[in-house]
CSV table of C-alpha atoms in Angstrom, one decimal:
chain,number,residue,atom,x,y,z
I,14,MET,CA,36.5,39.8,15.3
I,15,LYS,CA,38.5,39.5,12.0
I,16,ASN,CA,36.2,36.7,10.7
I,17,PRO,CA,32.9,38.3,9.5
I,18,SER,CA,31.1,35.0,9.6
I,19,LEU,CA,32.0,34.4,13.3
I,20,CYS,CA,31.1,38.0,14.0
I,21,ALA,CA,27.6,37.4,12.4
I,22,LEU,CA,27.1,34.2,14.5
I,23,PHE,CA,28.1,36.0,17.7
I,24,ILE,CA,25.6,38.8,17.0
I,25,ALA,CA,22.9,36.3,16.1
I,26,GLY,CA,23.6,34.5,19.4
I,27,LEU,CA,23.0,37.7,21.3
I,28,LEU,CA,19.7,38.3,19.4
I,29,LEU,CA,18.6,34.8,20.3
I,30,ALA,CA,19.4,35.0,24.0
I,31,PRO,CA,15.8,36.1,25.0
I,32,ILE,CA,14.4,32.9,23.4
I,33,THR,CA,16.6,30.8,25.7
I,34,HIS,CA,15.6,32.6,28.8
I,35,ALA,CA,11.9,32.8,27.9
I,36,GLY,CA,11.8,29.1,26.9
I,37,VAL,CA,13.2,27.7,30.1
I,38,ALA,CA,10.3,29.2,32.1
I,39,GLY,CA,7.7,27.2,30.1
I,40,LEU,CA,5.8,26.8,26.9
I,41,PRO,CA,5.6,29.8,24.5
I,42,PRO,CA,2.2,31.4,24.9
I,43,GLY,CA,0.8,30.4,21.5
I,44,VAL,CA,1.8,26.8,22.0
I,45,ARG,CA,0.2,26.8,25.5
I,46,LEU,CA,-3.0,28.3,24.1
I,47,ALA,CA,-3.3,25.8,21.4
I,48,LEU,CA,-2.7,22.9,23.8
I,49,ASP,CA,-5.3,24.2,26.2
I,50,SER,CA,-7.7,24.5,23.4
I,51,ALA,CA,-7.1,20.9,22.5
I,52,ARG,CA,-7.4,19.9,26.2
I,53,ILE,CA,-3.9,18.5,26.2
I,54,PRO,CA,-1.9,18.9,29.5
I,55,ALA,CA,1.7,19.9,29.4
I,56,GLU,CA,2.9,16.6,30.9
I,57,ALA,CA,1.7,14.9,27.7
I,58,VAL,CA,4.1,17.0,25.6
I,59,SER,CA,7.8,16.6,25.1
I,60,LEU,CA,9.5,19.6,23.4
I,61,TRP,CA,13.1,20.5,22.6
I,62,THR,CA,14.6,23.3,20.4
I,63,ARG,CA,18.1,24.6,19.9
I,64,PRO,CA,19.9,26.8,17.3
I,65,VAL,CA,22.2,24.4,15.4
I,66,ASP,CA,25.3,26.5,16.4
I,67,HIS,CA,24.5,27.0,20.1
I,68,ALA,CA,25.7,24.9,23.0
I,69,THR,CA,22.4,24.8,25.0
I,70,PRO,CA,18.7,24.2,24.2
I,71,ALA,CA,16.5,27.3,23.8
I,72,LEU,CA,13.6,25.2,25.1
I,73,ALA,CA,13.4,21.9,26.8
I,74,ILE,CA,10.2,20.6,28.4
I,75,ASN,CA,9.8,17.0,29.4
I,76,ALA,CA,12.7,16.4,27.0
I,77,THR,CA,14.1,13.4,28.8
I,78,ALA,CA,10.8,11.5,28.9
I,79,PRO,CA,10.8,8.6,26.3
I,80,MET,CA,7.7,9.0,24.1
I,81,ASN,CA,6.2,7.3,21.1
I,82,PRO,CA,7.4,9.3,18.0
I,83,ALA,CA,5.2,7.6,15.4
I,84,SER,CA,6.8,8.1,12.0
I,85,VAL,CA,9.4,10.5,13.3
I,86,MET,CA,11.2,7.3,14.2
I,87,LYS,CA,12.2,7.2,10.5
I,88,LEU,CA,14.8,9.9,11.4
I,89,VAL,CA,16.6,7.3,13.5
I,90,THR,CA,16.5,4.9,10.6
I,91,ALA,CA,17.6,7.5,8.1
I,92,PHE,CA,20.5,8.7,10.3
I,93,SER,CA,21.7,5.2,11.0
I,94,ALA,CA,21.5,4.1,7.4
I,95,LEU,CA,23.4,7.2,6.1
I,96,GLU,CA,26.0,6.8,8.8
I,97,ARG,CA,26.6,3.1,8.4
I,98,LEU,CA,26.1,2.7,4.7
I,99,GLY,CA,26.8,6.1,3.2
I,100,PRO,CA,24.5,8.1,0.8
I,101,ALA,CA,25.9,6.3,-2.3
I,102,HIS,CA,25.0,2.8,-1.1
I,103,THR,CA,23.0,0.8,-3.6
I,104,TRP,CA,21.2,-2.6,-3.5
I,105,THR,CA,21.8,-5.1,-6.3
I,106,THR,CA,19.3,-7.6,-7.8
I,107,ARG,CA,21.0,-10.4,-9.8
I,108,ILE,CA,19.6,-12.4,-12.7
I,109,ALA,CA,21.0,-15.9,-13.4
I,110,ARG,CA,20.3,-19.1,-15.2
I,111,ASP,CA,21.1,-22.8,-14.7
I,112,GLY,CA,20.9,-24.0,-18.2
I,113,PRO,CA,22.0,-23.2,-21.8
I,114,ILE,CA,20.1,-21.0,-24.2
I,115,ARG,CA,19.4,-22.6,-27.5
I,116,ALA,CA,17.2,-21.2,-30.3
I,117,GLY,CA,15.6,-18.7,-28.0
I,118,VAL,CA,14.9,-21.3,-25.3
I,119,LEU,CA,16.5,-21.2,-21.8
I,120,GLU,CA,16.7,-24.9,-21.1
I,121,GLY,CA,16.5,-24.6,-17.4
I,122,ASN,CA,15.4,-22.2,-14.8
I,123,LEU,CA,15.7,-18.4,-14.6
I,124,TYR,CA,16.6,-16.8,-11.3
I,125,LEU,CA,15.8,-13.3,-9.9
I,126,VAL,CA,18.0,-13.0,-6.8
I,127,GLY,CA,16.9,-10.2,-4.4
I,128,GLY,CA,19.4,-7.9,-2.7
I,129,ALA,CA,16.8,-6.3,-0.3
I,130,ASP,CA,16.3,-3.4,-2.7
I,131,PRO,CA,13.6,-1.2,-1.1
I,132,VAL,CA,12.6,0.5,-4.3
I,133,LEU,CA,12.5,-2.1,-7.1
I,134,GLY,CA,9.4,-0.9,-8.9
I,135,TYR,CA,7.6,-2.6,-11.8
I,136,ASP,CA,9.1,-0.1,-14.3
I,137,ARG,CA,12.6,-1.3,-13.5
I,138,LEU,CA,11.5,-4.9,-13.3
I,139,TRP,CA,9.9,-4.5,-16.8
I,140,LYS,CA,13.3,-3.3,-18.1
I,141,VAL,CA,15.1,-6.3,-16.5
I,142,LEU,CA,12.7,-8.7,-18.2
I,143,ARG,CA,12.9,-6.8,-21.5
I,144,ARG,CA,16.7,-7.1,-21.3
I,145,LEU,CA,16.3,-10.9,-21.0
I,146,ARG,CA,14.3,-10.9,-24.2
I,147,ALA,CA,17.0,-8.8,-25.9
I,148,LEU,CA,19.5,-11.5,-24.9
I,149,GLY,CA,17.5,-13.9,-27.0
I,150,ILE,CA,15.4,-15.6,-24.4
I,151,GLU,CA,11.9,-16.1,-25.7
I,152,ARG,CA,10.9,-19.0,-23.6
I,153,VAL,CA,12.0,-20.4,-20.2
I,154,ALA,CA,11.5,-24.1,-20.3
I,155,GLY,CA,11.7,-24.4,-16.5
I,156,ASP,CA,10.6,-22.0,-13.8
I,157,ILE,CA,11.3,-18.4,-13.0
I,158,VAL,CA,12.6,-18.7,-9.4
I,159,LEU,CA,12.4,-15.7,-7.0
I,160,ASP,CA,15.2,-15.9,-4.4
I,161,ALA,CA,14.5,-13.6,-1.4
I,162,SER,CA,16.9,-15.4,1.0
I,163,VAL,CA,19.2,-12.3,1.4
I,164,LEU,CA,17.1,-11.3,4.4
I,165,ARG,CA,16.5,-13.5,7.4
I,166,LEU,CA,13.3,-12.1,8.8
I,167,PRO,CA,11.0,-12.8,11.8
I,168,PRO,CA,7.3,-13.7,11.0
I,169,HIS,CA,5.3,-10.7,9.9
I,170,ASP,CA,1.5,-10.4,10.3
I,171,PRO,CA,0.2,-7.4,8.4
I,172,ASP,CA,-3.1,-7.5,10.4
I,173,ALA,CA,-1.3,-7.3,13.8
I,174,PHE,CA,-1.1,-3.5,14.1
I,175,ASP,CA,-4.6,-2.5,13.4
I,176,GLY,CA,-6.4,-5.3,11.6
I,177,ARG,CA,-6.0,-3.6,8.2
I,178,GLY,CA,-3.5,-5.9,6.6
I,179,VAL,CA,-4.7,-4.9,3.1
I,180,ARG,CA,-3.3,-1.4,3.6
I,181,PRO,CA,0.2,-1.0,2.2
I,182,TYR,CA,1.5,0.8,5.3
I,183,ASN,CA,1.3,-2.6,7.1
I,184,SER,CA,3.5,-4.5,4.6
I,185,GLY,CA,6.6,-6.0,6.0
I,186,PRO,CA,10.2,-6.2,4.7
I,187,TYR,CA,11.2,-8.9,2.1
I,188,GLY,CA,14.4,-9.9,0.4
I,189,LEU,CA,12.9,-9.5,-3.1
I,190,LEU,CA,10.4,-6.7,-2.5
I,191,LEU,CA,8.7,-5.6,-5.7
I,192,GLN,CA,6.7,-2.4,-6.2
I,193,TYR,CA,6.6,-1.8,-2.4
I,194,ASN,CA,4.2,-4.8,-2.4
I,195,THR,CA,1.6,-2.2,-3.5
I,196,LEU,CA,-1.2,-2.2,-6.1
I,197,LEU,CA,-2.1,1.3,-7.3
I,198,LEU,CA,-5.8,1.8,-7.9
I,199,GLY,CA,-6.7,4.7,-10.2
I,200,LEU,CA,-10.3,5.7,-9.5
I,201,THR,CA,-12.3,8.0,-11.7
I,202,PRO,CA,-15.8,8.8,-10.4
I,203,GLY,CA,-18.9,9.1,-12.7
I,204,LYS,CA,-20.8,12.4,-13.3
I,205,ALA,CA,-23.8,11.5,-11.2
I,206,ALA,CA,-24.5,9.8,-7.9
I,207,ASN,CA,-24.5,6.0,-7.9
I,208,ALA,CA,-22.7,5.8,-11.3
I,209,PRO,CA,-19.9,3.2,-11.4
I,210,VAL,CA,-16.4,4.4,-10.5
I,211,ALA,CA,-13.9,3.5,-13.3
I,212,LEU,CA,-10.8,1.6,-12.2
I,213,ALA,CA,-7.3,1.3,-13.6
I,214,ALA,CA,-5.0,-1.0,-11.5
I,215,GLU,CA,-1.2,-1.0,-11.8
I,216,PRO,CA,0.9,-3.0,-11.9
I,217,PRO,CA,-0.7,-6.1,-13.5
I,218,LEU,CA,-0.8,-9.1,-11.2
I,219,ALA,CA,-1.4,-12.5,-12.8
I,220,GLY,CA,-4.3,-14.4,-11.2
I,221,LEU,CA,-5.6,-11.5,-9.2
I,222,VAL,CA,-9.3,-10.8,-9.8
I,223,ILE,CA,-10.5,-7.3,-8.9
I,224,ASP,CA,-14.2,-7.0,-8.1
I,225,ASN,CA,-14.9,-3.2,-8.3
I,226,ARG,CA,-18.1,-2.2,-6.5
I,227,VAL,CA,-17.2,1.4,-5.8
I,228,LEU,CA,-19.9,3.9,-6.7
I,229,THR,CA,-20.0,7.7,-7.3
I,230,SER,CA,-21.5,9.9,-4.5
I,231,ASP,CA,-22.7,13.5,-4.4
I,232,ALA,CA,-20.9,14.2,-1.1
I,233,PRO,CA,-18.4,17.0,-0.8
I,234,CYS,CA,-14.7,16.1,-1.4
I,235,GLY,CA,-13.3,16.0,2.1
I,236,SER,CA,-11.5,12.9,3.4
I,237,TRP,CA,-12.5,11.1,0.2
I,238,TYR,CA,-10.9,7.7,1.1
I,239,GLN,CA,-12.8,7.3,4.4
I,240,ASP,CA,-15.7,5.4,2.7
I,241,LEU,CA,-13.5,3.1,0.6
I,242,GLN,CA,-13.1,-0.6,1.6
I,243,ALA,CA,-10.8,-3.3,0.2
I,244,VAL,CA,-11.2,-6.9,1.2
I,245,VAL,CA,-9.3,-9.9,0.0
I,246,GLU,CA,-11.4,-13.0,-0.5
I,247,PRO,CA,-10.3,-16.6,-1.2
I,248,GLY,CA,-9.0,-17.3,-4.6
I,249,ARG,CA,-6.9,-14.1,-5.0
I,250,ARG,CA,-10.1,-11.9,-5.2
I,251,LEU,CA,-9.8,-8.3,-4.2
I,252,VAL,CA,-13.2,-6.7,-3.5
I,253,LEU,CA,-13.4,-2.9,-3.6
I,254,SER,CA,-16.5,-1.2,-2.2
I,255,GLY,CA,-17.7,2.1,-0.9
I,256,SER,CA,-18.1,5.5,-2.7
I,257,LEU,CA,-16.0,8.3,-4.2
I,258,PRO,CA,-17.4,11.8,-4.4
I,259,ALA,CA,-17.8,13.1,-8.0
I,260,ALA,CA,-16.4,16.4,-6.7
I,261,CYS,CA,-13.0,14.8,-6.0
I,262,GLY,CA,-12.3,13.9,-9.6
I,263,PRO,CA,-9.8,11.2,-10.4
I,264,ARG,CA,-7.9,9.8,-7.3
I,265,THR,CA,-5.3,7.2,-6.6
I,266,TRP,CA,-5.8,4.7,-3.8
I,267,SER,CA,-3.7,1.7,-3.0
I,268,ALA,CA,-3.8,-1.8,-1.6
I,269,ALA,CA,-1.6,-4.7,-0.6
I,270,PRO,CA,-3.7,-7.6,-1.7
I,271,LEU,CA,-1.1,-10.4,-1.5
I,272,PRO,CA,1.9,-11.3,0.7
I,273,PRO,CA,5.2,-10.2,-0.7
I,274,ALA,CA,6.2,-13.7,-2.1
I,275,GLU,CA,2.8,-14.1,-3.9
I,276,PHE,CA,2.8,-10.5,-5.0
I,277,GLY,CA,6.2,-10.9,-6.6
I,278,SER,CA,5.2,-14.1,-8.3
I,279,ALA,CA,2.1,-12.6,-9.7
I,280,LEU,CA,3.9,-9.5,-10.9
I,281,VAL,CA,6.8,-11.3,-12.6
I,282,ALA,CA,4.4,-13.7,-14.3
I,283,ALA,CA,2.3,-10.8,-15.7
I,284,LEU,CA,5.3,-8.7,-16.9
I,285,TRP,CA,7.1,-11.7,-18.5
I,286,SER,CA,4.0,-12.3,-20.5
I,287,GLU,CA,3.7,-8.5,-21.3
I,288,VAL,CA,7.3,-8.4,-22.8
I,289,GLY,CA,6.4,-11.4,-25.0
I,290,GLY,CA,8.1,-14.1,-22.9
I,291,HIS,CA,6.8,-17.7,-22.6
I,292,LEU,CA,7.2,-20.0,-19.6
I,293,GLY,CA,7.1,-23.8,-19.5
I,294,GLY,CA,6.9,-24.0,-15.7
I,295,THR,CA,5.7,-21.5,-13.0
I,296,VAL,CA,7.0,-18.5,-11.2
I,297,ARG,CA,7.9,-19.6,-7.7
I,298,GLU,CA,10.0,-19.0,-4.6
I,299,GLY,CA,13.4,-20.8,-4.4
I,300,ARG,CA,17.1,-20.5,-3.9
I,301,LEU,CA,19.9,-19.9,-6.4
I,302,PRO,CA,21.8,-23.1,-6.8
I,303,THR,CA,25.6,-23.4,-6.7
I,304,GLY,CA,27.0,-23.2,-10.2
I,305,ALA,CA,24.2,-21.0,-11.7
I,306,GLU,CA,25.6,-18.5,-14.2
I,307,GLU,CA,24.9,-14.8,-13.6
I,308,LEU,CA,23.6,-13.0,-16.7
I,309,PHE,CA,23.6,-9.4,-15.4
I,310,SER,CA,22.6,-7.4,-12.4
I,311,ASP,CA,20.5,-4.3,-11.7
I,312,ASP,CA,21.4,-1.6,-9.1
I,313,SER,CA,18.9,0.5,-7.1
I,314,ASP,CA,19.0,4.2,-6.8
I,315,PRO,CA,21.5,5.4,-4.2
I,316,LEU,CA,20.5,5.5,-0.5
I,317,ALA,CA,20.2,9.3,-0.5
I,318,ASP,CA,17.3,9.0,-3.0
I,319,VAL,CA,15.8,6.1,-1.1
I,320,VAL,CA,15.8,8.0,2.2
I,321,ARG,CA,14.1,10.9,0.4
I,322,ASP,CA,11.4,8.6,-0.9
I,323,MET,CA,11.0,7.2,2.6
I,324,ASN,CA,10.8,10.5,4.5
I,325,LYS,CA,8.9,12.7,2.0
I,326,TRP,CA,6.0,10.3,1.9
I,327,SER,CA,6.6,8.4,5.2
I,328,SER,CA,7.0,4.9,3.6
I,329,ASN,CA,6.9,2.3,6.3
I,330,VAL,CA,8.0,-0.5,4.0
I,331,ILE,CA,11.1,1.4,3.0
I,332,ALA,CA,12.0,2.0,6.6
I,333,ARG,CA,11.5,-1.6,7.4
I,334,GLN,CA,13.8,-2.6,4.5
I,335,LEU,CA,16.5,-0.2,5.7
I,336,LEU,CA,16.4,-1.5,9.2
I,337,ALA,CA,16.7,-5.1,8.0
I,338,THR,CA,19.6,-4.0,5.7
I,339,LEU,CA,21.4,-2.5,8.7
I,340,GLY,CA,20.9,-5.9,10.5
I,341,ARG,CA,22.3,-7.7,7.5
I,342,VAL,CA,25.4,-5.7,7.2
I,343,SER,CA,26.1,-5.8,11.0
I,344,LEU,CA,25.8,-9.5,11.5
I,345,ARG,CA,28.5,-12.1,11.3
I,346,GLU,CA,28.1,-14.8,8.6
I,347,ASP,CA,27.5,-17.5,11.2
I,348,ALA,CA,24.9,-15.4,13.1
I,349,THR,CA,21.3,-16.8,13.4
I,350,GLU,CA,19.6,-13.7,14.7
I,351,ASP,CA,16.8,-12.2,12.5
I,352,MET,CA,17.9,-9.1,10.7
I,353,VAL,CA,15.2,-6.8,12.0
I,354,THR,CA,16.3,-7.4,15.6
I,355,ALA,CA,19.9,-7.0,14.6
I,356,GLY,CA,19.1,-3.8,12.7
I,357,ALA,CA,17.4,-2.3,15.7
I,358,ARG,CA,20.5,-3.1,17.8
I,359,ALA,CA,22.8,-1.7,15.0
I,360,ALA,CA,20.8,1.5,14.8
I,361,ALA,CA,21.0,2.1,18.6
I,362,ALA,CA,24.7,1.4,18.5
I,363,THR,CA,25.1,3.9,15.7
I,364,LEU,CA,23.4,6.6,17.7
I,365,ALA,CA,25.4,5.9,20.8
I,366,ALA,CA,28.7,6.0,18.8
I,367,ALA,CA,27.6,9.5,17.5
I,368,GLY,CA,27.3,10.7,21.1
I,369,ILE,CA,23.5,10.6,21.2
I,370,ASP,CA,21.9,9.4,24.5
I,371,THR,CA,20.0,6.2,23.8
I,372,ASP,CA,18.5,5.9,27.3
I,373,GLY,CA,14.8,5.0,26.8
I,374,LEU,CA,15.2,4.2,23.1
I,375,VAL,CA,13.1,1.4,21.8
I,376,ILE,CA,13.2,0.4,18.2
I,377,GLU,CA,10.8,-2.3,16.9
I,378,ASN,CA,10.7,-1.9,13.1
I,379,GLY,CA,12.3,1.5,12.4
I,380,SER,CA,9.1,2.9,10.7
I,381,GLY,CA,7.3,4.3,13.7
I,382,LEU,CA,4.3,2.1,13.0
I,383,SER,CA,4.5,0.7,16.5
I,384,ARG,CA,2.9,1.0,19.9
I,385,ILE,CA,6.2,0.3,21.7
I,386,GLU,CA,8.8,2.4,19.9
I,387,ARG,CA,10.1,5.2,22.1
I,388,ILE,CA,12.7,8.0,22.0
I,389,ARG,CA,13.4,11.1,24.0
I,390,ALA,CA,13.0,14.6,22.5
I,391,ASP,CA,16.5,15.6,23.5
I,392,SER,CA,17.9,12.4,21.9
I,393,LEU,CA,16.1,13.3,18.7
I,394,GLY,CA,17.4,16.9,19.0
I,395,MET,CA,21.0,15.6,19.4
I,396,LEU,CA,20.4,13.4,16.4
I,397,LEU,CA,19.4,16.4,14.3
I,398,LEU,CA,22.5,18.3,15.5
I,399,ALA,CA,24.8,15.4,14.8
I,400,ALA,CA,23.3,15.1,11.3
I,401,TRP,CA,23.9,18.8,10.8
I,402,GLN,CA,27.7,18.1,11.2
I,403,ARG,CA,27.8,15.1,8.9
I,404,PRO,CA,29.1,15.3,5.3
I,405,TRP,CA,25.7,13.8,4.2
I,406,MET,CA,23.8,16.6,6.0
I,407,PRO,CA,22.4,18.0,2.7
I,408,GLU,CA,20.9,14.7,1.7
I,409,PHE,CA,19.5,14.2,5.2
I,410,ILE,CA,17.7,17.6,5.2
I,411,ALA,CA,16.6,17.5,1.6
I,412,ALA,CA,14.8,14.2,2.4
I,413,LEU,CA,12.5,16.0,4.9
I,414,PRO,CA,9.1,17.4,3.8
I,415,VAL,CA,9.0,21.2,3.6
I,416,ALA,CA,6.2,22.5,5.7
I,417,GLY,CA,3.5,24.0,3.5
I,418,VAL,CA,5.2,22.9,0.3
I,419,ASP,CA,5.6,19.1,-0.2
I,420,GLY,CA,5.4,15.6,1.2
I,421,THR,CA,3.5,14.8,4.3
I,422,ALA,CA,3.9,18.3,5.6
I,423,ARG,CA,2.5,20.1,2.5
I,424,ARG,CA,-0.7,21.1,4.4
I,425,ARG,CA,1.1,22.6,7.4
I,426,LEU,CA,1.4,26.3,8.3
I,427,GLY,CA,-1.1,27.4,5.6
I,428,ASP,CA,-0.7,31.2,5.1
I,429,SER,CA,1.9,31.6,7.9
I,430,PRO,CA,5.0,33.6,7.1
I,431,ALA,CA,6.9,30.5,8.4
I,432,ARG,CA,5.6,28.4,5.5
I,433,GLY,CA,8.4,26.9,3.4
I,434,GLN,CA,11.0,27.6,6.2
I,435,ALA,CA,10.9,24.3,8.0
I,436,HIS,CA,12.1,20.9,6.9
I,437,ILE,CA,10.2,18.5,9.2
I,438,LYS,CA,9.3,14.9,9.6
I,439,THR,CA,5.9,14.4,11.0
I,440,GLY,CA,4.3,11.4,12.7
I,441,THR,CA,0.7,10.4,13.5
I,442,LEU,CA,-0.8,7.5,15.2
I,443,HIS,CA,-3.9,7.2,17.4
I,444,GLY,CA,-2.9,9.1,20.5
I,445,VAL,CA,0.4,10.3,19.0
I,446,ARG,CA,1.3,13.5,17.1
I,447,ALA,CA,5.0,14.3,16.6
I,448,MET,CA,7.4,16.4,14.5
I,449,ALA,CA,11.1,16.9,14.3
I,450,GLY,CA,13.4,18.7,11.9
I,451,TYR,CA,14.9,22.1,11.1
I,452,LEU,CA,13.6,25.6,10.8
I,453,LEU,CA,15.2,28.8,9.4
I,454,ASP,CA,14.0,31.8,11.3
I,455,ARG,CA,13.4,35.3,9.9
I,456,ASN,CA,16.9,36.3,11.1
I,457,GLY,CA,18.6,33.6,9.1
I,458,GLN,CA,19.3,31.3,12.1
I,459,ARG,CA,18.7,27.6,11.7
I,460,HIS,CA,17.1,25.7,14.6
I,461,ALA,CA,16.6,22.0,15.4
I,462,VAL,CA,13.1,21.4,16.7
I,463,VAL,CA,11.3,18.4,18.2
I,464,MET,CA,7.8,18.1,19.6
I,465,MET,CA,6.0,15.0,20.6
I,466,VAL,CA,2.5,14.6,22.0
I,467,ASN,CA,1.3,11.4,23.5
I,468,HIS,CA,-2.3,11.8,24.6
I,469,PRO,CA,-5.8,10.7,23.6
I,470,GLU,CA,-6.4,14.1,22.1
I,471,ALA,CA,-3.0,14.2,20.3
I,472,ALA,CA,-4.6,14.5,16.9
I,473,ALA,CA,-5.7,18.0,17.9
I,474,SER,CA,-2.2,19.2,18.6
I,475,ALA,CA,-1.1,20.1,15.1
I,476,ALA,CA,-2.0,23.8,15.8
I,477,ALA,CA,0.3,23.7,18.8
I,478,GLN,CA,3.1,22.3,16.7
I,479,ASP,CA,2.6,25.0,14.0
I,480,ALA,CA,2.5,27.6,16.8
I,481,LEU,CA,5.9,26.4,17.9
I,482,LEU,CA,7.3,26.6,14.4
I,483,GLU,CA,5.9,30.2,14.1
I,484,TRP,CA,7.3,31.2,17.4
I,485,LEU,CA,10.8,30.0,16.4
I,486,TRP,CA,10.5,31.7,13.0
I,487,SER,CA,9.6,35.0,14.6
I,488,GLY,CA,12.6,34.9,17.0
I,489,GLY,CA,10.6,34.0,20.1
I,490,GLU,CA,8.1,36.9,19.9
């Protein structure tokens, strides 16, 4: 062979042939041993692996069985968004007025018009409001109106999934989503048991009262958040209770104490006051009227960065925003369908157009926080291979957590020699444990790998998944 690269690939293919033949017969020994130890039968496991430059899988077990992927479903959302929108896509938030500005007073209403930006944090919002002050607006005589009408959404009940609607992972999409609808709670334990835990909450939310009853404990620092409770009482009152071990030191927790519309109103009111602005009316929901004058706009980070934020830390609300955005761009102007349903259909069509088998695919919200979402392991595998061939492949892979290094996979593989060699998206629900991504083996060969476990003991299957990654890294030995 004249081409050295092709020659190297051919030799690597010969070296990997034993993996293919060994895998067809059944599970690798280490994987089987770990599953047996966890009392998980083989029929509860779906598994698929293939070198990215080979024509056939090295391992395929129950790979055509649709299974719940938990947060691994975010790979479908990421693939579809990058394919349909492109990695440079941004979302635009517009700021407008419907009255003149005289002597520092806006004689009318101020409008913040959402563009479905998934990552409009309070730091950017503060800069937007500060820019209004720099334009000479000291006082808004009317209201500050928040327009979230860009997204047509179905009803969302944050308590529906697990009854824990105050947890941010249950937040739904919104046309003017601010700060992920999340209140960050900085907790600092005292030095002795039963001492009060100091609290610093960000961002400021006008009208929200936080009743902090969290105490310091002398317990070891294990799953430190297990004893913390957050309850919203009438009158915008957030009650925090439980304990935080002194051994843990400062920790950051989070809550979603208000629905998105109320959260946005409370945040804008607080920040407008912080930048020295005054308001004659209120901060409320509404629509931008015809004839209003746009003052300026603010663009989000590009989609490539947003997908990274979503997958590194498995953000459900970003995934929901992306799916709704796909629905928005795929619908005709006269359509009445909600944009989450349309987004699910657009994502499925995007996969099908890429040659990925969508038989058995069920997309509910694109985040994986679902009891009904399903996908086959071989479909996920083909998605990974299709992404490998796309011009946005570097952005797609860089968005995945590195096993043993960062993101939601930072505690995987421990001292294994395979640590740092796998970019994988993980997923966990009660009865579900899944992973999918890429691994570079010790011979320099890249593999696509998928493993899903749907079983009451699925939480104990992490060792089996790590055993699969180590088996691939070692060349099937």
